Tab-separated table of C-alpha atoms in Angstrom:
chain	number	residue	atom	x	y	z
A	3	MET	CA	35.860	-55.865	25.309
A	4	ILE	CA	32.290	-54.681	25.775
A	5	LEU	CA	33.526	-51.550	27.549
A	6	GLU	CA	35.852	-50.775	24.642
A	7	THR	CA	32.993	-51.189	22.135
A	8	ASN	CA	30.780	-48.824	24.145
A	9	ASN	CA	33.547	-46.237	24.271
A	10	ASN	CA	33.994	-46.468	20.509
A	11	SER	CA	30.239	-46.086	20.002
A	12	MET	CA	30.152	-43.036	22.290
A	13	ALA	CA	33.056	-41.476	20.401
A	14	GLY	CA	31.297	-42.077	17.092
A	15	PHE	CA	28.095	-40.538	18.419
A	16	LYS	CA	29.965	-37.437	19.596
A	17	SER	CA	31.656	-37.185	16.219
A	18	ARG	CA	28.323	-37.338	14.362
A	19	LEU	CA	26.834	-34.836	16.796
A	20	ALA	CA	29.679	-32.433	16.094
A	21	ASN	CA	29.191	-32.849	12.365
A	22	ASP	CA	25.422	-32.356	12.639
A	23	SER	CA	25.852	-29.151	14.665
A	24	THR	CA	26.522	-27.293	11.446
A	25	VAL	CA	23.066	-28.231	10.236
A	26	THR	CA	21.241	-26.776	13.213
A	27	SER	CA	23.422	-23.659	13.419
A	28	PRO	CA	22.240	-20.491	11.685
A	29	ARG	CA	22.894	-20.618	7.968
A	30	SER	CA	25.219	-18.120	6.364
A	31	ASP	CA	23.985	-15.229	4.242
A	32	MET	CA	25.396	-16.906	1.166
A	33	GLU	CA	23.326	-20.061	1.753
A	34	LEU	CA	20.176	-18.058	2.374
A	35	MET	CA	20.728	-16.007	-0.765
A	36	LYS	CA	21.373	-19.135	-2.843
A	37	GLU	CA	18.129	-20.684	-1.603
A	38	LYS	CA	16.111	-17.520	-2.247
A	39	PHE	CA	17.373	-16.989	-5.778
A	40	SER	CA	17.078	-20.691	-6.587
A	41	LYS	CA	13.355	-20.464	-5.817
A	42	LEU	CA	13.112	-17.389	-8.022
A	43	LEU	CA	14.900	-19.097	-10.918
A	44	LEU	CA	12.664	-22.158	-10.569
A	45	GLY	CA	9.571	-19.957	-10.570
A	46	GLU	CA	8.460	-21.486	-7.239
A	47	ASP	CA	8.287	-24.920	-8.901
A	48	MET	CA	10.661	-26.952	-6.737
A	49	SER	CA	10.232	-30.030	-8.941
A	50	GLY	CA	12.215	-28.319	-11.687
A	51	GLY	CA	9.662	-29.361	-14.278
A	52	GLY	CA	9.289	-25.886	-15.751
A	53	LYS	CA	5.741	-25.434	-14.483
A	54	GLY	CA	6.569	-22.443	-12.302
A	55	VAL	CA	5.343	-18.870	-12.557
A	56	SER	CA	7.100	-16.103	-14.461
A	57	SER	CA	10.141	-14.322	-13.006
A	58	ALA	CA	8.070	-11.165	-12.505
A	59	LEU	CA	5.373	-12.938	-10.478
A	60	ALA	CA	7.972	-14.938	-8.505
A	61	LEU	CA	9.710	-11.714	-7.453
A	62	SER	CA	6.398	-10.055	-6.611
A	63	ASN	CA	5.403	-13.007	-4.415
A	64	ALA	CA	8.850	-13.111	-2.778
A	65	ILE	CA	8.653	-9.433	-1.736
A	66	THR	CA	5.051	-9.822	-0.538
A	67	ASN	CA	5.785	-12.953	1.500
A	68	LEU	CA	8.957	-11.448	2.972
A	69	ALA	CA	6.967	-8.450	4.232
A	70	ALA	CA	4.295	-10.727	5.687
A	71	SER	CA	6.885	-12.816	7.553
A	72	VAL	CA	8.809	-9.817	8.919
A	73	PHE	CA	6.028	-7.361	9.776
A	74	GLY	CA	2.935	-9.521	10.173
A	75	GLU	CA	-0.150	-7.644	11.358
A	76	MET	CA	1.776	-5.124	13.532
A	77	LYS	CA	-0.813	-5.268	16.305
A	78	ARG	CA	1.131	-2.888	18.573
A	79	LEU	CA	2.831	0.451	18.078
A	80	GLU	CA	6.342	-0.575	19.074
A	81	PRO	CA	9.883	-0.612	17.633
A	82	MET	CA	10.961	-3.506	15.435
A	83	PRO	CA	13.258	-6.117	17.024
A	84	ALA	CA	16.841	-5.691	15.833
A	85	GLU	CA	17.056	-9.145	14.242
A	86	ARG	CA	13.843	-8.713	12.244
A	87	LYS	CA	14.944	-5.274	11.114
A	88	ALA	CA	18.303	-6.676	9.993
A	89	LYS	CA	16.568	-9.536	8.165
A	90	TRP	CA	14.290	-7.118	6.320
A	91	ARG	CA	17.083	-4.795	5.213
A	92	LYS	CA	19.259	-7.692	4.101
A	93	GLU	CA	16.694	-9.729	2.179
A	94	ILE	CA	14.837	-6.821	0.588
A	95	GLY	CA	18.239	-5.594	-0.555
A	96	TRP	CA	18.842	-8.940	-2.276
A	97	LEU	CA	15.499	-8.794	-4.095
A	98	LEU	CA	15.883	-5.151	-5.107
A	99	SER	CA	19.395	-5.801	-6.426
A	100	VAL	CA	17.771	-7.264	-9.533
A	101	THR	CA	16.789	-3.726	-10.588
A	102	ASP	CA	20.468	-2.721	-10.832
A	103	HIS	CA	20.746	-4.925	-13.917
A	104	ILE	CA	17.556	-3.762	-15.674
A	105	VAL	CA	18.921	-1.234	-18.163
A	106	GLU	CA	18.018	0.692	-21.297
A	107	PHE	CA	20.077	2.146	-24.124
A	108	VAL	CA	20.604	5.915	-24.163
A	109	PRO	CA	22.665	8.063	-26.546
A	110	CYS	CA	25.937	9.451	-25.243
A	111	LYS	CA	28.521	11.697	-26.872
A	112	GLN	CA	32.139	10.574	-26.910
A	113	VAL	CA	35.343	12.032	-28.303
A	114	SER	CA	37.495	9.676	-30.359
A	115	LYS	CA	41.294	9.582	-30.318
A	116	ALA	CA	41.287	11.645	-33.500
A	117	GLY	CA	39.369	14.382	-31.708
A	118	THR	CA	36.058	13.927	-33.519
A	119	ASN	CA	32.724	13.891	-31.679
A	120	MET	CA	30.529	10.851	-32.134
A	121	GLU	CA	27.345	9.572	-30.584
A	122	VAL	CA	27.232	6.060	-29.170
A	123	MET	CA	24.623	4.072	-27.256
A	124	VAL	CA	25.397	3.195	-23.648
A	125	THR	CA	23.388	1.396	-20.967
A	126	LYS	CA	21.917	2.931	-17.816
A	127	GLN	CA	19.357	1.792	-15.280
A	128	ARG	CA	15.818	2.053	-16.607
A	129	SER	CA	14.413	5.507	-15.914
A	130	ASP	CA	11.332	4.407	-13.932
A	131	LEU	CA	13.492	2.265	-11.639
A	132	GLN	CA	16.177	4.931	-11.316
A	133	MET	CA	13.554	7.412	-10.100
A	134	ASN	CA	11.293	5.234	-7.944
A	135	ILE	CA	13.556	2.653	-6.267
A	136	PRO	CA	15.594	5.267	-4.283
A	137	ALA	CA	12.349	7.046	-3.393
A	138	LEU	CA	10.755	3.835	-2.104
A	139	ARG	CA	13.892	2.972	-0.135
A	140	LYS	CA	13.668	6.394	1.517
A	141	LEU	CA	9.997	5.878	2.358
A	142	ASP	CA	10.802	2.426	3.764
A	143	ALA	CA	13.536	3.900	5.972
A	144	MET	CA	11.156	6.604	7.224
A	145	LEU	CA	8.694	3.993	8.495
A	146	ILE	CA	11.442	2.100	10.310
A	147	ASP	CA	12.767	5.354	11.831
A	148	CYS	CA	9.252	6.200	13.019
A	149	LEU	CA	9.047	2.914	14.935
A	150	ASP	CA	12.621	3.293	16.236
A	151	GLY	CA	11.563	6.568	17.854
A	152	LEU	CA	9.437	4.531	20.279
A	153	ASN	CA	12.451	2.873	21.917
A	154	ASP	CA	12.477	5.111	25.000
A	155	GLN	CA	8.772	5.846	25.361
A	156	SER	CA	7.094	4.701	28.577
A	157	GLU	CA	3.854	6.692	28.567
A	158	PHE	CA	1.571	4.179	26.884
A	159	SER	CA	1.388	0.397	26.928
A	160	TYR	CA	-1.142	-2.275	25.966
A	161	VAL	CA	-3.703	-4.123	28.043
A	162	SER	CA	-2.428	-7.512	29.089
A	163	LYS	CA	-4.607	-10.575	28.605
A	164	ASP	CA	-3.815	-11.594	32.165
A	165	ASP	CA	-5.297	-8.371	33.549
A	166	GLU	CA	-8.985	-9.300	33.388
A	167	SER	CA	-10.261	-6.088	35.007
A	168	GLN	CA	-8.377	-3.862	32.577
A	169	GLU	CA	-9.207	-6.091	29.644
A	170	GLU	CA	-12.929	-5.939	30.387
A	171	LYS	CA	-12.758	-2.186	30.927
A	172	ASN	CA	-10.746	-1.381	27.806
A	173	SER	CA	-11.832	-4.165	25.460
A	174	ARG	CA	-12.435	-3.023	21.897
A	175	LYS	CA	-15.991	-2.886	20.625
A	176	ASP	CA	-15.157	-2.100	16.990
A	177	ASP	CA	-14.276	-4.335	14.027
A	178	LYS	CA	-10.633	-4.654	15.192
A	179	TRP	CA	-11.494	-6.507	18.388
A	180	TRP	CA	-8.460	-8.830	18.135
A	181	ILE	CA	-5.961	-5.938	18.271
A	182	PRO	CA	-4.653	-5.107	21.788
A	183	THR	CA	-6.086	-1.996	23.417
A	184	PRO	CA	-3.606	0.810	24.236
A	185	LYS	CA	-3.435	1.990	27.838
A	186	VAL	CA	-2.394	5.556	28.736
A	187	PRO	CA	-1.942	7.351	32.104
A	188	PRO	CA	-5.147	8.424	33.919
A	189	ASN	CA	-4.713	12.040	32.827
A	190	GLY	CA	-3.674	11.140	29.308
A	191	LEU	CA	-0.362	11.530	27.514
A	192	SER	CA	1.999	14.374	28.169
A	193	ASP	CA	1.840	17.292	25.778
A	194	PRO	CA	5.261	16.566	24.158
A	195	MET	CA	4.335	12.904	23.555
A	196	ARG	CA	0.954	13.861	22.104
A	197	LYS	CA	2.560	16.350	19.720
A	198	TRP	CA	5.244	13.841	18.764
A	199	LEU	CA	2.646	11.178	17.931
A	200	GLN	CA	0.678	13.658	15.828
A	201	PHE	CA	3.901	14.654	14.060
A	202	GLN	CA	4.683	11.004	13.326
A	203	LYS	CA	1.140	10.395	12.089
A	204	ASP	CA	1.413	13.315	9.647
A	205	SER	CA	4.811	12.103	8.442
A	206	VAL	CA	3.578	8.535	7.922
A	207	ASN	CA	0.553	9.934	6.105
A	208	GLN	CA	2.918	11.577	3.605
A	209	VAL	CA	4.684	8.227	3.149
A	210	HIS	CA	1.323	6.548	2.592
A	211	LYS	CA	0.230	9.047	-0.054
A	212	ALA	CA	3.559	8.885	-1.902
A	213	SER	CA	3.708	5.071	-1.999
A	214	MET	CA	0.045	4.902	-3.011
A	215	ALA	CA	0.712	7.299	-5.897
A	216	ILE	CA	3.684	5.233	-7.091
A	217	ASN	CA	1.695	1.997	-6.863
A	218	ALA	CA	-1.253	3.454	-8.775
A	219	GLN	CA	1.062	4.766	-11.471
A	220	VAL	CA	2.794	1.394	-11.919
A	221	LEU	CA	-0.507	-0.502	-12.068
A	222	SER	CA	-1.876	1.942	-14.650
A	223	GLU	CA	1.171	1.301	-16.865
A	224	MET	CA	0.822	-2.495	-16.732
A	225	GLU	CA	-0.787	-4.122	-19.749
A	226	ILE	CA	-4.325	-5.443	-19.385
A	227	PRO	CA	-4.232	-9.222	-19.935
A	228	GLU	CA	-6.258	-10.675	-22.784
A	229	SER	CA	-7.850	-13.153	-20.381
A	230	TYR	CA	-9.369	-10.232	-18.424
A	231	ILE	CA	-10.637	-8.536	-21.587
A	232	GLU	CA	-12.238	-11.770	-22.810
A	233	SER	CA	-14.146	-12.089	-19.531
A	234	LEU	CA	-15.781	-8.649	-19.901
A	235	PRO	CA	-19.316	-8.082	-21.191
A	236	LYS	CA	-19.740	-6.229	-24.476
A	237	ASN	CA	-20.999	-2.938	-23.014
A	238	GLY	CA	-20.690	-0.796	-19.900
A	239	ARG	CA	-24.344	-1.106	-18.935
A	240	ALA	CA	-24.052	-4.888	-18.549
A	241	SER	CA	-20.996	-4.433	-16.332
A	242	LEU	CA	-22.410	-1.687	-14.117
A	243	GLY	CA	-26.028	-2.655	-13.882
A	244	ASP	CA	-28.947	-0.380	-14.768
A	245	SER	CA	-28.964	1.762	-11.591
A	246	ILE	CA	-25.215	2.512	-11.526
A	247	TYR	CA	-25.139	3.058	-15.294
A	248	LYS	CA	-28.035	5.533	-15.056
A	249	SER	CA	-26.302	7.471	-12.260
A	250	ILE	CA	-23.028	7.792	-14.200
A	251	THR	CA	-24.593	8.606	-17.571
A	252	ASP	CA	-27.162	11.070	-16.221
A	253	GLU	CA	-26.980	14.608	-17.592
A	254	TYR	CA	-26.165	16.011	-14.138
A	255	PHE	CA	-23.587	13.898	-12.321
A	256	ASP	CA	-22.865	14.508	-8.635
A	257	PRO	CA	-20.235	12.254	-6.917
A	258	ASP	CA	-21.657	13.094	-3.476
A	259	TYR	CA	-25.120	11.936	-4.444
A	260	PHE	CA	-23.732	8.878	-6.229
A	261	PHE	CA	-22.066	7.565	-3.062
A	262	THR	CA	-25.189	8.176	-0.978
A	263	THR	CA	-27.110	5.858	-3.304
A	264	MET	CA	-24.527	3.041	-3.131
A	265	ASP	CA	-24.523	0.298	-0.502
A	266	MET	CA	-20.965	0.289	0.890
A	267	SER	CA	-21.672	-1.398	4.214
A	268	SER	CA	-19.122	-4.174	3.711
A	269	GLU	CA	-15.720	-4.731	2.151
A	270	HIS	CA	-17.209	-7.174	-0.356
A	271	LYS	CA	-19.721	-4.614	-1.660
A	272	ILE	CA	-17.056	-1.908	-1.977
A	273	LEU	CA	-14.791	-4.254	-3.899
A	274	ASP	CA	-17.668	-5.352	-6.139
A	275	LEU	CA	-18.421	-1.709	-6.990
A	276	LYS	CA	-14.773	-1.099	-7.815
A	277	ASP	CA	-14.624	-4.203	-10.027
A	278	ARG	CA	-17.736	-3.149	-11.945
A	279	ILE	CA	-16.521	0.407	-12.550
A	280	GLU	CA	-13.019	-0.695	-13.582
A	281	ALA	CA	-14.515	-3.134	-16.057
A	282	SER	CA	-16.717	-0.410	-17.553
A	283	VAL	CA	-13.713	1.922	-17.898
A	284	VAL	CA	-11.814	-0.751	-19.842
A	285	ILE	CA	-14.846	-1.371	-22.075
A	286	TRP	CA	-15.351	2.335	-22.827
A	287	LYS	CA	-11.658	2.900	-23.527
A	288	ARG	CA	-11.552	-0.025	-25.946
A	289	LYS	CA	-14.640	1.250	-27.718
A	290	MET	CA	-13.136	4.719	-28.028
A	291	HIS	CA	-10.033	3.230	-29.647
A	292	ALA	CA	-11.914	0.737	-31.848
A	293	LYS	CA	-11.224	1.539	-35.505
A	294	ASP	CA	-13.774	-0.814	-37.004
A	295	GLY	CA	-17.301	0.404	-36.361
A	296	LYS	CA	-18.676	-3.057	-37.164
A	297	SER	CA	-16.604	-4.784	-34.498
A	298	SER	CA	-18.164	-6.331	-31.409
A	299	TRP	CA	-16.875	-3.353	-29.399
A	300	GLY	CA	-18.627	-0.795	-31.581
A	301	SER	CA	-21.573	1.254	-30.321
A	302	THR	CA	-23.981	4.012	-31.298
A	303	ILE	CA	-22.949	6.283	-28.402
A	304	SER	CA	-20.819	9.207	-29.531
A	305	PHE	CA	-17.115	9.406	-28.772
A	306	GLU	CA	-17.555	12.576	-26.680
A	307	LYS	CA	-20.233	11.045	-24.439
A	308	ARG	CA	-18.265	7.867	-23.896
A	309	GLU	CA	-15.215	9.930	-22.968
A	310	MET	CA	-17.313	11.867	-20.452
A	311	PHE	CA	-18.663	8.625	-18.936
A	312	GLU	CA	-15.122	7.264	-18.661
A	313	GLU	CA	-13.936	10.421	-16.857
A	314	ARG	CA	-16.812	10.156	-14.365
A	315	ALA	CA	-15.996	6.511	-13.689
A	316	GLU	CA	-12.320	7.398	-13.177
A	317	LEU	CA	-13.373	10.047	-10.639
A	318	ILE	CA	-15.410	7.471	-8.705
A	319	LEU	CA	-12.432	5.087	-8.676
A	320	LEU	CA	-10.207	7.897	-7.424
A	321	ILE	CA	-12.560	8.689	-4.537
A	322	LEU	CA	-12.912	4.994	-3.694
A	323	LYS	CA	-9.133	4.642	-3.556
A	324	GLN	CA	-8.874	7.597	-1.181
A	325	ARG	CA	-11.863	6.724	0.950
A	326	PHE	CA	-10.898	3.076	1.424
A	327	PRO	CA	-7.080	3.064	1.064
A	328	GLY	CA	-6.630	-0.470	2.375
A	329	ILE	CA	-9.217	-2.150	0.174
A	330	PRO	CA	-8.013	-5.482	-1.306
A	331	GLN	CA	-6.838	-5.607	-4.872
A	332	SER	CA	-9.511	-5.611	-7.550
A	333	LYS	CA	-9.914	-8.271	-10.242
A	334	LEU	CA	-8.136	-6.011	-12.728
A	335	ASP	CA	-5.176	-5.419	-10.385
A	336	ILE	CA	-4.832	-9.121	-9.577
A	337	SER	CA	-5.013	-10.013	-13.252
A	338	LYS	CA	-2.357	-7.447	-14.146
A	339	ILE	CA	0.017	-8.686	-11.429
A	340	GLN	CA	-0.555	-12.340	-12.269
A	341	TYR	CA	0.102	-12.017	-16.011
A	342	ASN	CA	2.655	-9.196	-15.910
A	343	LYS	CA	5.990	-10.121	-17.522
A	344	ASP	CA	7.919	-6.925	-16.724
A	345	VAL	CA	10.240	-7.678	-13.789
A	346	GLY	CA	10.892	-3.996	-13.068
A	347	GLN	CA	7.188	-3.187	-12.827
A	348	ALA	CA	6.597	-6.252	-10.644
A	349	ILE	CA	9.230	-5.092	-8.129
A	350	LEU	CA	7.959	-1.509	-8.092
A	351	GLU	CA	4.359	-2.608	-7.627
A	352	SER	CA	4.992	-5.082	-4.811
A	353	TYR	CA	7.496	-2.869	-2.963
A	354	SER	CA	5.252	0.219	-3.104
A	355	ARG	CA	2.219	-1.873	-2.087
A	356	ILE	CA	3.792	-3.242	1.084
A	357	ILE	CA	5.107	0.224	2.045
A	358	GLU	CA	1.609	1.630	1.505
A	359	SER	CA	0.128	-1.132	3.665
A	360	ARG	CA	2.672	-0.688	6.465
A	361	ALA	CA	2.183	3.079	6.502
A	362	PHE	CA	-1.577	2.642	6.747
A	363	THR	CA	-1.199	0.138	9.598
A	364	ILE	CA	1.179	2.410	11.530
A	365	MET	CA	-1.236	5.326	11.133
A	366	SER	CA	-4.035	3.129	12.435
A	367	ARG	CA	-2.004	2.131	15.510
A	368	ILE	CA	-1.098	5.784	16.218
A	369	GLU	CA	-4.785	6.698	15.967
A	370	ASP	CA	-5.582	3.962	18.513
A	371	VAL	CA	-3.176	5.542	21.013
A	372	LEU	CA	-4.485	9.062	20.328
A	373	GLN	CA	-8.040	7.824	20.784
A	374	ALA	CA	-7.128	6.248	24.136
A	375	ASP	CA	-5.538	9.575	25.108
A	376	ALA	CA	-8.716	11.439	24.125
A	377	MET	CA	-10.788	9.005	26.200
A	378	ALA	CA	-8.561	9.599	29.221
A	379	GLN	CA	-8.931	13.373	28.924
A	380	ASN	CA	-12.647	13.312	28.183
A	381	PRO	CA	-14.283	9.934	28.854
A	382	SER	CA	-17.608	11.115	27.399
A	383	ASN	CA	-16.069	11.693	23.974
A	384	GLY	CA	-13.209	9.520	22.806
A	385	GLU	CA	-13.234	10.667	19.202
A	386	VAL	CA	-9.894	11.978	17.996
A	387	LYS	CA	-10.268	15.352	16.369
A	388	ARG	CA	-7.561	17.259	14.567
A	389	PRO	CA	-7.184	20.793	15.959
A	390	LEU	CA	-8.534	23.320	13.490
A	391	SER	CA	-6.445	26.184	12.188
A	392	ASP	CA	-7.660	29.781	12.469
A	393	LYS	CA	-8.757	29.817	8.826
A	394	GLU	CA	-10.646	26.513	9.202
A	395	GLU	CA	-12.343	27.680	12.407
A	396	GLU	CA	-13.382	30.934	10.795
A	397	GLY	CA	-14.695	29.119	7.722
A	398	LYS	CA	-16.612	26.676	9.908
A	399	LEU	CA	-18.305	29.528	11.791
A	400	ASN	CA	-19.168	31.374	8.582
A	401	SER	CA	-20.680	28.216	7.111
A	402	ALA	CA	-22.769	27.669	10.228
A	403	GLU	CA	-24.002	31.272	10.167
A	404	ASN	CA	-24.842	31.277	6.473
A	405	GLY	CA	-26.349	27.791	6.523
A	406	ALA	CA	-24.243	26.760	3.553
A	407	SER	CA	-24.543	23.171	2.380
A	408	MET	CA	-21.528	20.874	2.423
A	409	THR	CA	-19.599	20.410	-0.800
A	410	LEU	CA	-17.425	17.464	-1.830
A	411	LEU	CA	-14.323	19.291	-0.555
A	412	ASP	CA	-16.007	19.828	2.827
A	413	PHE	CA	-16.834	16.126	2.959
A	414	ILE	CA	-13.223	15.223	2.178
A	415	GLY	CA	-11.927	17.596	4.830
A	416	TRP	CA	-9.465	19.309	2.487
A	417	THR	CA	-8.371	22.927	2.727
A	418	PRO	CA	-6.168	24.860	0.273
A	419	ASP	CA	-3.451	25.420	2.848
A	420	GLN	CA	-3.347	21.779	3.927
A	421	GLU	CA	-0.582	20.849	1.501
A	422	ASP	CA	1.654	23.571	2.927
A	423	ASN	CA	1.593	22.128	6.436
A	424	ASN	CA	4.305	19.549	5.851
A	425	PRO	CA	5.921	18.618	9.160
A	426	LYS	CA	8.965	17.130	7.439
A	427	LYS	CA	10.446	20.463	6.395
A	428	ASP	CA	13.943	19.040	6.179
A	429	LEU	CA	12.802	16.551	3.523
A	430	LYS	CA	12.148	19.362	1.054
A	431	GLU	CA	15.893	19.800	0.666
A	432	ASP	CA	16.418	16.124	-0.102
A	433	PRO	CA	16.759	15.674	-3.899
A	434	THR	CA	15.318	12.156	-3.676
A	435	TYR	CA	12.105	13.635	-2.295
A	436	LYS	CA	11.450	16.147	-5.064
A	437	ASP	CA	9.772	13.487	-7.178
A	438	ILE	CA	7.865	12.161	-4.163
A	439	ASN	CA	6.519	15.594	-3.250
A	440	ALA	CA	5.421	16.061	-6.839
A	441	LYS	CA	3.485	12.783	-6.665
A	442	ILE	CA	1.942	13.758	-3.328
A	443	LYS	CA	0.698	17.083	-4.654
A	444	CYS	CA	-0.733	15.396	-7.733
A	445	SER	CA	-2.591	12.838	-5.649
A	446	PRO	CA	-6.042	13.729	-4.296
A	447	PRO	CA	-6.632	14.467	-0.610
A	448	SER	CA	-7.623	11.762	1.844
A	449	ILE	CA	-11.251	11.040	2.550
A	450	VAL	CA	-11.743	10.211	6.213
A	451	THR	CA	-13.946	7.272	7.075
A	452	ASN	CA	-14.589	5.234	10.183
A	453	LYS	CA	-13.999	1.825	8.640
A	454	ARG	CA	-10.603	0.991	7.209
A	455	PHE	CA	-8.904	-2.084	5.868
A	456	SER	CA	-5.299	-3.171	5.648
A	457	TYR	CA	-3.553	-5.184	2.961
A	458	LEU	CA	-1.591	-7.174	5.547
A	459	GLU	CA	-4.757	-8.168	7.376
A	460	ASN	CA	-5.822	-10.046	4.239
A	461	LEU	CA	-2.359	-11.116	3.154
A	462	GLY	CA	-1.035	-14.228	4.809
A	463	MET	CA	1.754	-16.452	3.482
A	464	CYS	CA	0.597	-16.895	-0.079
A	465	ARG	CA	2.057	-17.941	-3.396
A	466	SER	CA	-0.005	-15.949	-5.849
A	467	PRO	CA	-2.091	-12.723	-5.849
A	468	THR	CA	-5.280	-14.678	-6.477
A	469	ALA	CA	-4.827	-16.661	-3.266
A	470	ARG	CA	-4.861	-13.473	-1.193
A	471	HIS	CA	-8.474	-12.825	-1.916
């Protein structure tokens, strides 16, 4: 009798184990999609009490957190695992599918049964989404293809933590000490591999500039929240401080000299400068559009002068964006994202931001390998230098002979023929890339600096833009 009871108990246990196996097995795509969109509909408030965030912010956070979970910090230059790549393509596709249903009314001509022409209103995908979503998808695919090209490479690797001699020899001394150090052959990389890495770096740089231009455009079109405006002082001088205000409003304004007078030794100081200048731009723009001269935004400064000050401040912001491309979001950007109600703009902003961040990180990892290659070839000088063209070399010699002083363009490292050296020649024939190339050419050239920051390094698994900073 006891034996029979034990057998029945064992059979029941096996039955429950079989039923519970469905719980531990991988969930289907339908279940994952239901869970993801349920969180979006609830606005991240799982209690269902209606205290969640807006749909726009929920989608922005979902895209940001998905990128953080799939890509992380990308400490090594290596191909993505197949399962993570599949997860990214699947889940980002779900989130972007929302844009297929964001439409606008456009006029369309139709012919009635009687043969008369009439104009009716039909729906089509909103123009900004129709132009930018395919472009961003293409940029996203280019970054994945760049990493997939590393599948068969065997020329460089990374120093193992177990190899104490190599780790001590190749340990990083810069501000990215936690990132593994690349290791190349004693004589450096082969010439084809070196050229291929440089080609990939140039291609990723184009992706970075295009996504950065799209992101900047979307942020500029977002409405400035009233809560941000209420927090501003009443004039630009109070926002900037006396020294910065004097530099910008001086009769002779020189951006080169302005940056030499600023303390930009840390990320916090750079971000503080950006916050101050953005606040002053908003103040000056509101004063220029103020109709009532007796309002609190009124001032005795003429419209023309205030417009000139605003243009100078915009130029400084432009140079800051180019010089420190991975700088965290400013107070204005965070405020716009947090209070934005436009779902389409939220998706464009978050998607372009994570592509921009990934492109910057990949470029940084390629530079690490190229720097290790330069160290192997010439241990006394490990600085990576781009080979100069004949025109650049000739101009450099002429400048040295004439003793000419450096201009802003020399400091940036830009030359007129730089835009023509596009390694992705086949992309020019792609219709999707016509708009991207237009954005790239409109965007200013890169300013090269030694210290760089990455969005993903400050990202983490967060629930709101404010928590990232």
